[in-house]
DNA sequence: AACCCGGGGAA
DNA sequence: TTCCCAGGGTT
């Protein structure tokens, strides 16, 4: 075994780690090993690119520097800090988890306890366990699945659980037991910067020698993901109603399936009697499978102070000044429409 | 296993 | 425009 190790090239892990130490991005959450901050960053990074996370992470940890400070926050505060980042159940679960952890005596330090926190699945539990606590857990995200599919030149559908399980076992086989956190980050960094989805930069790849897809020339077509559904196109109208320097917003009901508790602009459904004064413009907005085309109209006068909601799902309404907008959970559609109306949300 | 959830940046 | 991103929860 010693002889074999001497005459063979370095393994996947060694090559990844050597490459990572020279080429990794300087991201803010890589400057700490505080489990709380590692956890915050990993939740924010769920389905969200690193570059998009950076400003949110900086603001969030400035506002909630410790687990205890987050546990003591109101949900509105956490949602306001998350506003614009999307997948808002992440913020709700973050708050629940913080309170559970504080009640249990602090942030958990073993995999099963971390995995048991709301909003923490297999990936996030492995990432936090390895990065913050040095535990030998393979963190298998979309990047890792892509790298494995190419290294193995495996065209199995990564939407299937069987494929994911098999690919995860491959990563576990590669995992560096002594530096699991760096290994996991190195593999993801490779996927994020070299092993790109459409046009992989194989010439710059540290593990090209061991990559069957690079040899076969099939890398750009991997991984295979079968499912795709037709999007729904929807048109809607939003009203910007101003009164004494304030704008009218509607609060999505707490039990709503989407955007519960968030403030949005009124629609024709909310204000059936509204008379559009001026067309301010239009914008497109995608929510999961829905593709909206919003038309934005200014409307003024002739409205009750706080019109009774007409739809069963509608919640409260209120008037807000521009300065108050950063302190509430504001829907991104409202932010876009208010920009058209010349009422930027000062962030 | 299928479906749902936001939003943005890159190609 | 399309794709998909350091995914997780619910049914």
mmCIF file of C-alpha atoms (C1' of nucleotides) in Angstrom:
data_model
loop_
_atom_site.group_PDB
_atom_site.id
_atom_site.type_symbol
_atom_site.label_atom_id
_atom_site.label_comp_id
_atom_site.label_asym_id
_atom_site.label_seq_id
_atom_site.Cartn_x
_atom_site.Cartn_y
_atom_site.Cartn_z
ATOM 1 C CA UNK A 1 0.000 0.000 0.000
ATOM 2 C CA UNK A 2 2.835 2.370 0.839
ATOM 3 C CA UNK A 3 4.510 1.636 -2.479
ATOM 4 C CA UNK A 4 1.274 2.029 -4.386
ATOM 5 C CA UNK A 5 0.619 5.382 -2.721
ATOM 6 C CA UNK A 6 4.120 6.488 -3.676
ATOM 7 C CA UNK A 7 3.874 5.716 -7.357
ATOM 8 C CA UNK A 8 0.300 6.844 -8.040
ATOM 9 C CA UNK A 9 -0.804 10.439 -8.544
ATOM 10 C CA UNK A 10 -2.404 12.251 -5.640
ATOM 11 C CA UNK A 11 -6.041 11.305 -5.052
ATOM 12 C CA UNK A 12 -9.079 13.447 -5.801
ATOM 13 C CA UNK A 13 -9.132 14.910 -2.298
ATOM 14 C CA UNK A 14 -5.455 15.876 -2.258
ATOM 15 C CA UNK A 15 -5.696 17.566 -5.626
ATOM 16 C CA UNK A 16 -8.890 19.391 -4.653
ATOM 17 C CA UNK A 17 -7.402 20.605 -1.379
ATOM 18 C CA UNK A 18 -4.204 21.835 -3.015
ATOM 19 C CA UNK A 19 -6.193 23.661 -5.672
ATOM 20 C CA UNK A 20 -8.617 25.102 -3.113
ATOM 21 C CA UNK A 21 -5.883 26.583 -0.950
ATOM 22 C CA UNK A 22 -4.686 28.659 -3.908
ATOM 23 C CA UNK A 23 -7.913 29.471 -5.724
ATOM 24 C CA UNK A 24 -10.760 29.810 -3.262
ATOM 25 C CA UNK A 25 -12.812 32.988 -3.123
ATOM 26 C CA UNK A 26 -12.525 35.174 -0.060
ATOM 27 C CA UNK A 27 -16.113 34.913 1.166
ATOM 28 C CA UNK A 28 -17.116 36.513 4.488
ATOM 29 C CA UNK A 29 -18.342 33.286 6.111
ATOM 30 C CA UNK A 30 -14.971 31.693 5.419
ATOM 31 C CA UNK A 31 -13.386 34.125 7.852
ATOM 32 C CA UNK A 32 -15.054 32.503 10.864
ATOM 33 C CA UNK A 33 -15.535 29.100 12.391
ATOM 34 C CA UNK A 34 -18.373 30.256 14.638
ATOM 35 C CA UNK A 35 -20.994 27.501 14.219
ATOM 36 C CA UNK A 36 -23.792 30.092 14.391
ATOM 37 C CA UNK A 37 -22.382 32.099 11.506
ATOM 38 C CA UNK A 38 -21.504 29.028 9.471
ATOM 39 C CA UNK A 39 -25.089 27.879 9.933
ATOM 40 C CA UNK A 40 -26.533 31.256 8.886
ATOM 41 C CA UNK A 41 -24.389 31.264 5.766
ATOM 42 C CA UNK A 42 -25.322 27.714 4.811
ATOM 43 C CA UNK A 43 -29.040 28.385 5.118
ATOM 44 C CA UNK A 44 -28.711 31.557 3.051
ATOM 45 C CA UNK A 45 -26.745 29.614 0.444
ATOM 46 C CA UNK A 46 -29.579 27.130 -0.070
ATOM 47 C CA UNK A 47 -30.557 27.580 -3.727
ATOM 48 C CA UNK A 48 -28.900 30.984 -3.683
ATOM 49 C CA UNK A 49 -25.622 32.044 -5.279
ATOM 50 C CA UNK A 50 -22.771 33.125 -3.060
ATOM 51 C CA UNK A 51 -22.524 36.570 -4.618
ATOM 52 C CA UNK A 52 -26.201 37.209 -3.882
ATOM 53 C CA UNK A 53 -25.810 36.045 -0.279
ATOM 54 C CA UNK A 54 -22.861 38.268 0.684
ATOM 55 C CA UNK A 55 -24.726 41.537 1.443
ATOM 56 C CA UNK A 56 -27.540 39.695 3.233
ATOM 57 C CA UNK A 57 -25.087 37.733 5.339
ATOM 58 C CA UNK A 58 -23.168 40.858 6.325
ATOM 59 C CA UNK A 59 -26.329 42.694 7.342
ATOM 60 C CA UNK A 60 -27.857 39.707 9.097
ATOM 61 C CA UNK A 61 -24.894 38.908 11.343
ATOM 62 C CA UNK A 62 -24.466 42.616 12.085
ATOM 63 C CA UNK A 63 -28.096 42.772 13.197
ATOM 64 C CA UNK A 64 -28.073 39.373 14.915
ATOM 65 C CA UNK A 65 -24.449 38.738 15.938
ATOM 66 C CA UNK A 66 -25.178 35.764 18.187
ATOM 67 C CA UNK A 67 -27.501 32.801 18.427
ATOM 68 C CA UNK A 68 -29.106 34.398 21.476
ATOM 69 C CA UNK A 69 -29.731 37.707 19.719
ATOM 70 C CA UNK A 70 -31.504 35.897 16.890
ATOM 71 C CA UNK A 71 -33.517 33.768 19.294
ATOM 72 C CA UNK A 72 -34.734 36.954 20.971
ATOM 73 C CA UNK A 73 -35.814 38.600 17.726
ATOM 74 C CA UNK A 74 -39.363 38.966 16.497
ATOM 75 C CA UNK A 75 -40.271 37.092 13.337
ATOM 76 C CA UNK A 76 -41.010 40.367 11.543
ATOM 77 C CA UNK A 77 -37.421 41.465 12.168
ATOM 78 C CA UNK A 78 -35.981 38.263 10.780
ATOM 79 C CA UNK A 79 -38.255 38.378 7.734
ATOM 80 C CA UNK A 80 -37.384 42.022 7.103
ATOM 81 C CA UNK A 81 -33.692 41.144 7.163
ATOM 82 C CA UNK A 82 -34.407 38.302 4.752
ATOM 83 C CA UNK A 83 -36.654 40.363 2.462
ATOM 84 C CA UNK A 84 -35.490 39.981 -1.128
ATOM 85 C CA UNK A 85 -33.533 36.782 -0.580
ATOM 86 C CA UNK A 86 -36.463 34.463 -1.261
ATOM 87 C CA UNK A 87 -37.598 31.118 0.130
ATOM 88 C CA UNK A 88 -38.873 32.814 3.269
ATOM 89 C CA UNK A 89 -39.535 29.583 5.115
ATOM 90 C CA UNK A 90 -35.769 29.598 5.558
ATOM 91 C CA UNK A 91 -36.019 32.681 7.765
ATOM 92 C CA UNK A 92 -38.958 31.310 9.743
ATOM 93 C CA UNK A 93 -37.169 28.022 10.327
ATOM 94 C CA UNK A 94 -33.968 29.856 11.216
ATOM 95 C CA UNK A 95 -35.789 31.666 13.989
ATOM 96 C CA UNK A 96 -37.466 28.492 15.250
ATOM 97 C CA UNK A 97 -34.148 26.669 15.230
ATOM 98 C CA UNK A 98 -32.387 29.482 17.096
ATOM 99 C CA UNK A 99 -35.000 29.371 19.845
ATOM 100 C CA UNK A 100 -34.825 25.588 20.071
ATOM 101 C CA UNK A 101 -31.035 25.666 20.235
ATOM 102 C CA UNK A 102 -30.983 28.303 22.967
ATOM 103 C CA UNK A 103 -33.544 26.337 24.957
ATOM 104 C CA UNK A 104 -31.342 23.254 24.571
ATOM 105 C CA UNK A 105 -28.300 25.086 25.913
ATOM 106 C CA UNK A 106 -26.607 26.371 22.772
ATOM 107 C CA UNK A 107 -25.869 25.481 19.182
ATOM 108 C CA UNK A 108 -25.656 21.678 18.832
ATOM 109 C CA UNK A 109 -22.274 20.145 18.053
ATOM 110 C CA UNK A 110 -23.159 16.708 16.712
ATOM 111 C CA UNK A 111 -24.548 15.800 13.312
ATOM 112 C CA UNK A 112 -27.851 14.275 14.401
ATOM 113 C CA UNK A 113 -28.768 17.233 16.603
ATOM 114 C CA UNK A 114 -27.860 19.707 13.866
ATOM 115 C CA UNK A 115 -29.825 17.654 11.321
ATOM 116 C CA UNK A 116 -32.810 17.790 13.639
ATOM 117 C CA UNK A 117 -33.073 21.590 13.526
ATOM 118 C CA UNK A 118 -35.898 22.961 11.372
ATOM 119 C CA UNK A 119 -34.655 24.060 7.970
ATOM 120 C CA UNK A 120 -31.596 21.798 8.170
ATOM 121 C CA UNK A 121 -31.509 18.874 5.774
ATOM 122 C CA UNK A 122 -28.807 16.414 4.823
ATOM 123 C CA UNK A 123 -26.694 18.949 2.979
ATOM 124 C CA UNK A 124 -26.783 21.739 5.562
ATOM 125 C CA UNK A 125 -26.205 19.363 8.476
ATOM 126 C CA UNK A 126 -23.129 17.926 6.769
ATOM 127 C CA UNK A 127 -21.816 21.355 5.786
ATOM 128 C CA UNK A 128 -22.109 22.812 9.296
ATOM 129 C CA UNK A 129 -20.817 19.614 10.936
ATOM 130 C CA UNK A 130 -17.722 19.515 8.749
ATOM 131 C CA UNK A 131 -16.933 23.227 8.483
ATOM 132 C CA UNK A 132 -17.652 24.291 12.058
ATOM 133 C CA UNK A 133 -16.893 21.079 13.942
ATOM 134 C CA UNK A 134 -14.511 19.113 11.711
ATOM 135 C CA UNK A 135 -16.833 16.104 11.532
ATOM 136 C CA UNK A 136 -16.273 13.740 8.568
ATOM 137 C CA UNK A 137 -19.564 14.285 6.751
ATOM 138 C CA UNK A 138 -19.877 14.657 2.982
ATOM 139 C CA UNK A 139 -21.896 17.735 2.006
ATOM 140 C CA UNK A 140 -23.514 16.898 -1.305
ATOM 141 C CA UNK A 141 -25.102 19.863 -3.022
ATOM 142 C CA UNK A 142 -25.880 20.597 -6.649
ATOM 143 C CA UNK A 143 -22.234 21.385 -7.353
ATOM 144 C CA UNK A 144 -21.076 18.065 -5.946
ATOM 145 C CA UNK A 145 -23.697 16.165 -7.949
ATOM 146 C CA UNK A 146 -22.506 17.845 -11.123
ATOM 147 C CA UNK A 147 -18.846 17.082 -10.436
ATOM 148 C CA UNK A 148 -19.578 13.426 -9.639
ATOM 149 C CA UNK A 149 -21.717 12.964 -12.739
ATOM 150 C CA UNK A 150 -18.824 14.219 -14.842
ATOM 151 C CA UNK A 151 -15.950 12.484 -13.092
ATOM 152 C CA UNK A 152 -17.864 9.219 -13.434
ATOM 153 C CA UNK A 153 -19.379 10.194 -16.806
ATOM 154 C CA UNK A 154 -22.684 9.024 -15.350
ATOM 155 C CA UNK A 155 -25.833 10.135 -17.189
ATOM 156 C CA UNK A 156 -28.260 8.972 -14.509
ATOM 157 C CA UNK A 157 -31.058 11.401 -13.681
ATOM 158 C CA UNK A 158 -29.963 13.419 -10.654
ATOM 159 C CA UNK A 159 -33.624 14.052 -9.875
ATOM 160 C CA UNK A 160 -33.917 10.456 -8.719
ATOM 161 C CA UNK A 161 -33.169 9.610 -5.125
ATOM 162 C CA UNK A 162 -31.287 6.476 -6.112
ATOM 163 C CA UNK A 163 -28.860 8.504 -8.197
ATOM 164 C CA UNK A 164 -28.368 11.052 -5.455
ATOM 165 C CA UNK A 165 -27.664 8.333 -2.943
ATOM 166 C CA UNK A 166 -25.128 6.699 -5.216
ATOM 167 C CA UNK A 167 -23.400 9.988 -6.006
ATOM 168 C CA UNK A 168 -23.321 10.852 -2.293
ATOM 169 C CA UNK A 169 -21.562 7.583 -1.596
ATOM 170 C CA UNK A 170 -18.970 8.509 -4.198
ATOM 171 C CA UNK A 171 -18.321 11.833 -2.465
ATOM 172 C CA UNK A 172 -18.069 10.060 0.880
ATOM 173 C CA UNK A 173 -15.411 7.843 -0.672
ATOM 174 C CA UNK A 174 -13.437 10.892 -1.766
ATOM 175 C CA UNK A 175 -13.861 12.786 1.540
ATOM 176 C CA UNK A 176 -10.682 13.802 3.339
ATOM 177 C CA UNK A 177 -11.246 12.585 6.892
ATOM 178 C CA UNK A 178 -8.791 15.061 8.372
ATOM 179 C CA UNK A 179 -10.022 18.164 6.598
ATOM 180 C CA UNK A 180 -13.672 17.453 5.801
ATOM 181 C CA UNK A 181 -14.727 21.104 5.937
ATOM 182 C CA UNK A 182 -12.075 22.233 3.479
ATOM 183 C CA UNK A 183 -12.748 19.218 1.278
ATOM 184 C CA UNK A 184 -16.476 19.923 1.085
ATOM 185 C CA UNK A 185 -15.882 23.577 0.320
ATOM 186 C CA UNK A 186 -13.239 22.674 -2.263
ATOM 187 C CA UNK A 187 -15.601 20.371 -4.118
ATOM 188 C CA UNK A 188 -18.353 22.996 -4.135
ATOM 189 C CA UNK A 189 -15.887 25.716 -5.118
ATOM 190 C CA UNK A 190 -14.798 23.620 -8.056
ATOM 191 C CA UNK A 191 -18.413 23.286 -9.167
ATOM 192 C CA UNK A 192 -19.071 26.999 -8.683
ATOM 193 C CA UNK A 193 -16.004 28.323 -10.505
ATOM 194 C CA UNK A 194 -14.580 25.597 -12.811
ATOM 195 C CA UNK A 195 -16.999 22.715 -13.304
ATOM 196 C CA UNK A 196 -19.698 25.112 -14.540
ATOM 197 C CA UNK A 197 -23.138 23.868 -15.635
ATOM 198 C CA UNK A 198 -23.034 24.816 -19.306
ATOM 199 C CA UNK A 199 -19.445 25.478 -20.218
ATOM 200 C CA UNK A 200 -17.032 23.724 -17.864
ATOM 201 C CA UNK A 201 -13.484 25.110 -17.806
ATOM 202 C CA UNK A 202 -11.846 21.705 -18.053
ATOM 203 C CA UNK A 203 -8.485 23.208 -19.025
ATOM 204 C CA UNK A 204 -8.257 24.759 -15.563
ATOM 205 C CA UNK A 205 -9.562 21.766 -13.625
ATOM 206 C CA UNK A 206 -7.276 20.196 -11.011
ATOM 207 C CA UNK A 207 -8.948 16.795 -11.332
ATOM 208 C CA UNK A 208 -9.251 16.661 -15.099
ATOM 209 C CA UNK A 209 -6.956 13.624 -15.226
ATOM 210 C CA UNK A 210 -9.446 11.561 -13.305
ATOM 211 C CA UNK A 211 -12.537 12.880 -15.086
ATOM 212 C CA UNK A 212 -14.152 10.421 -17.494
ATOM 213 C CA UNK A 213 -16.462 13.053 -19.007
ATOM 214 C CA UNK A 214 -13.560 15.375 -19.768
ATOM 215 C CA UNK A 215 -11.876 12.519 -21.590
ATOM 216 C CA UNK A 216 -15.062 11.577 -23.406
ATOM 217 C CA UNK A 217 -15.953 15.171 -24.206
ATOM 218 C CA UNK A 218 -19.363 14.764 -22.596
ATOM 219 C CA UNK A 219 -18.971 17.126 -19.630
ATOM 220 C CA UNK A 220 -21.168 19.942 -20.941
ATOM 221 C CA UNK A 221 -24.118 17.545 -21.246
ATOM 222 C CA UNK A 222 -23.933 16.405 -17.638
ATOM 223 C CA UNK A 223 -25.539 16.051 -15.250
ATOM 224 C CA UNK A 224 -28.843 14.801 -16.647
ATOM 225 C CA UNK A 225 -31.935 16.255 -15.030
ATOM 226 C CA UNK A 226 -35.135 14.963 -16.556
ATOM 227 C CA UNK A 227 -38.028 16.889 -15.126
ATOM 228 C CA UNK A 228 -39.172 20.102 -16.742
ATOM 229 C CA UNK A 229 -42.589 21.657 -16.666
ATOM 230 C CA UNK A 230 -44.282 24.429 -18.569
ATOM 231 C CA UNK A 231 -44.393 27.749 -16.780
ATOM 232 C CA UNK A 232 -47.679 29.573 -16.114
ATOM 233 C CA UNK A 233 -48.029 33.061 -17.586
ATOM 234 C CA UNK A 234 -50.145 35.443 -15.541
ATOM 235 C CA UNK A 235 -50.999 39.108 -15.994
ATOM 236 C CA UNK A 236 -51.902 41.285 -13.035
ATOM 237 C CA UNK A 237 -52.253 44.920 -12.050
ATOM 238 C CA UNK A 238 -50.725 46.630 -9.042
ATOM 239 C CA UNK A 239 -51.843 49.972 -7.638
ATOM 240 C CA UNK A 240 -49.589 52.538 -6.023
ATOM 241 C CA UNK A 241 -51.921 54.523 -3.800
ATOM 242 C CA UNK A 242 -50.290 57.500 -2.096
ATOM 243 C CA UNK A 243 -51.699 59.658 0.649
ATOM 244 C CA UNK A 244 -49.831 62.298 2.634
ATOM 245 C CA UNK A 245 -46.448 60.885 1.684
ATOM 246 C CA UNK A 246 -47.429 57.311 2.508
ATOM 247 C CA UNK A 247 -48.222 54.332 0.356
ATOM 248 C CA UNK A 248 -50.921 51.731 0.872
ATOM 249 C CA UNK A 249 -49.763 48.143 1.440
ATOM 250 C CA UNK A 250 -51.664 44.911 2.037
ATOM 251 C CA UNK A 251 -50.415 42.279 4.451
ATOM 252 C CA UNK A 252 -50.526 38.727 3.156
ATOM 253 C CA UNK A 253 -52.462 36.599 5.620
ATOM 254 C CA UNK A 254 -50.411 34.614 8.128
ATOM 255 C CA UNK A 255 -51.913 31.395 6.817
ATOM 256 C CA UNK A 256 -51.246 32.169 3.171
ATOM 257 C CA UNK A 257 -49.328 29.566 1.235
ATOM 258 C CA UNK A 258 -47.031 32.124 -0.320
ATOM 259 C CA UNK A 259 -45.390 35.143 1.261
ATOM 260 C CA UNK A 260 -47.314 34.829 4.520
ATOM 261 C CA UNK A 261 -46.899 37.927 6.633
ATOM 262 C CA UNK A 262 -45.323 39.942 3.824
ATOM 263 C CA UNK A 263 -46.527 43.346 2.700
ATOM 264 C CA UNK A 264 -47.445 43.823 -0.950
ATOM 265 C CA UNK A 265 -49.176 46.348 -3.185
ATOM 266 C CA UNK A 266 -52.964 46.165 -3.666
ATOM 267 C CA UNK A 267 -54.319 44.505 -6.814
ATOM 268 C CA UNK A 268 -57.567 45.004 -8.685
ATOM 269 C CA UNK A 269 -58.950 42.288 -6.444
ATOM 270 C CA UNK A 270 -58.128 44.282 -3.326
ATOM 271 C CA UNK A 271 -59.436 47.562 -4.800
ATOM 272 C CA UNK A 272 -62.320 46.745 -7.147
ATOM 273 C CA UNK A 273 -63.384 50.403 -7.217
ATOM 274 C CA UNK A 274 -59.964 51.852 -7.869
ATOM 275 C CA UNK A 275 -59.581 54.175 -10.827
ATOM 276 C CA UNK A 276 -56.151 54.088 -12.434
ATOM 277 C CA UNK A 277 -54.782 57.631 -12.844
ATOM 278 C CA UNK A 278 -51.468 57.053 -14.516
ATOM 279 C CA UNK A 279 -49.688 54.042 -15.972
ATOM 280 C CA UNK A 280 -46.308 53.915 -14.291
ATOM 281 C CA UNK A 281 -44.961 50.970 -16.270
ATOM 282 C CA UNK A 282 -44.716 47.216 -16.170
ATOM 283 C CA UNK A 283 -42.270 44.572 -15.017
ATOM 284 C CA UNK A 284 -41.850 40.824 -15.138
ATOM 285 C CA UNK A 285 -41.419 38.646 -12.101
ATOM 286 C CA UNK A 286 -40.949 34.895 -11.756
ATOM 287 C CA UNK A 287 -42.120 32.967 -8.699
ATOM 288 C CA UNK A 288 -41.262 29.272 -8.953
ATOM 289 C CA UNK A 289 -43.282 28.154 -11.972
ATOM 290 C CA UNK A 290 -45.341 31.350 -12.292
ATOM 291 C CA UNK A 291 -44.312 34.110 -14.645
ATOM 292 C CA UNK A 292 -46.088 37.333 -13.913
ATOM 293 C CA UNK A 293 -46.393 40.413 -16.035
ATOM 294 C CA UNK A 294 -47.351 43.209 -13.675
ATOM 295 C CA UNK A 295 -48.780 46.507 -14.857
ATOM 296 C CA UNK A 296 -48.369 49.294 -12.332
ATOM 297 C CA UNK A 297 -50.834 52.181 -12.044
ATOM 298 C CA UNK A 298 -50.889 55.201 -9.778
ATOM 299 C CA UNK A 299 -54.217 55.693 -8.068
ATOM 300 C CA UNK A 300 -55.316 58.455 -5.742
ATOM 301 C CA UNK A 301 -58.375 59.693 -3.927
ATOM 302 C CA UNK A 302 -61.824 58.204 -3.671
ATOM 303 C CA UNK A 303 -60.626 55.337 -1.529
ATOM 304 C CA UNK A 304 -61.590 54.464 2.017
ATOM 305 C CA UNK A 305 -58.844 55.017 4.552
ATOM 306 C CA UNK A 306 -58.238 51.317 4.751
ATOM 307 C CA UNK A 307 -60.426 49.403 2.331
ATOM 308 C CA UNK A 308 -61.932 46.168 3.474
ATOM 309 C CA UNK A 309 -60.160 43.252 1.845
ATOM 310 C CA UNK A 310 -62.380 41.525 -0.665
ATOM 311 C CA UNK A 311 -60.529 38.266 -1.045
ATOM 312 C CA UNK A 312 -60.649 35.712 1.706
ATOM 313 C CA UNK A 313 -56.881 35.356 1.760
ATOM 314 C CA UNK A 314 -56.190 39.044 2.180
ATOM 315 C CA UNK A 315 -55.062 40.303 5.539
ATOM 316 C CA UNK A 316 -54.607 43.733 7.075
ATOM 317 C CA UNK A 317 -53.685 46.907 5.260
ATOM 318 C CA UNK A 318 -51.768 49.979 6.335
ATOM 319 C CA UNK A 319 -50.059 53.127 5.131
ATOM 320 C CA UNK A 320 -46.270 53.262 5.153
ATOM 321 C CA UNK A 321 -43.737 56.014 4.647
ATOM 322 C CA UNK A 322 -40.698 55.197 2.483
ATOM 323 C CA UNK A 323 -38.456 55.304 5.543
ATOM 324 C CA UNK A 324 -40.452 52.494 7.162
ATOM 325 C CA UNK A 325 -40.141 50.124 4.221
ATOM 326 C CA UNK A 326 -36.741 48.632 5.162
ATOM 327 C CA UNK A 327 -38.106 47.622 8.553
ATOM 328 C CA UNK A 328 -40.960 45.444 7.271
ATOM 329 C CA UNK A 329 -41.105 42.207 5.266
ATOM 330 C CA UNK A 330 -41.670 43.712 1.831
ATOM 331 C CA UNK A 331 -42.473 41.562 -1.188
ATOM 332 C CA UNK A 332 -40.020 41.945 -4.036
ATOM 333 C CA UNK A 333 -42.905 42.671 -6.412
ATOM 334 C CA UNK A 334 -43.794 45.662 -4.246
ATOM 335 C CA UNK A 335 -40.203 46.825 -4.287
ATOM 336 C CA UNK A 336 -40.057 46.646 -8.076
ATOM 337 C CA UNK A 337 -43.363 48.478 -8.469
ATOM 338 C CA UNK A 338 -42.382 51.172 -5.986
ATOM 339 C CA UNK A 339 -39.192 51.730 -7.929
ATOM 340 C CA UNK A 340 -41.310 52.401 -11.004
ATOM 341 C CA UNK A 341 -43.303 54.885 -8.948
ATOM 342 C CA UNK A 342 -40.159 56.680 -7.819
ATOM 343 C CA UNK A 343 -40.391 55.410 -4.256
ATOM 344 C CA UNK A 344 -37.179 53.464 -3.803
ATOM 345 C CA UNK A 345 -36.908 51.278 -0.766
ATOM 346 C CA UNK A 346 -33.955 52.762 1.024
ATOM 347 C CA UNK A 347 -31.904 49.765 2.050
ATOM 348 C "C1'" DA B 1 -41.871 10.364 -5.343
ATOM 349 C "C1'" DA B 2 -43.962 14.636 -6.544
ATOM 350 C "C1'" DC B 3 -44.684 19.105 -5.638
ATOM 351 C "C1'" DC B 4 -44.051 23.584 -3.606
ATOM 352 C "C1'" DC B 5 -41.361 27.682 -2.345
ATOM 353 C "C1'" DG B 6 -38.126 33.494 -4.470
ATOM 354 C "C1'" DG B 7 -35.187 35.634 -6.631
ATOM 355 C "C1'" DG B 8 -31.367 36.698 -9.368
ATOM 356 C "C1'" DG B 9 -27.380 36.340 -12.405
ATOM 357 C "C1'" DA B 10 -25.169 34.121 -16.234
ATOM 358 C "C1'" DA B 11 -25.315 32.418 -20.843
ATOM 359 C "C1'" DT C 1 -35.521 34.182 -22.968
ATOM 360 C "C1'" DT C 2 -33.715 29.629 -20.185
ATOM 361 C "C1'" DC C 3 -31.250 27.507 -16.599
ATOM 362 C "C1'" DC C 4 -30.186 26.626 -12.028
ATOM 363 C "C1'" DC C 5 -28.086 27.951 -7.891
ATOM 364 C "C1'" DA C 6 -23.639 25.615 -1.040
ATOM 365 C "C1'" DG C 7 -32.119 22.632 -0.519
ATOM 366 C "C1'" DG C 8 -35.849 21.589 2.662
ATOM 367 C "C1'" DG C 9 -40.648 20.665 3.950
ATOM 368 C "C1'" DT C 10 -45.049 18.753 2.964
ATOM 369 C "C1'" DT C 11 -48.176 15.497 1.077
#
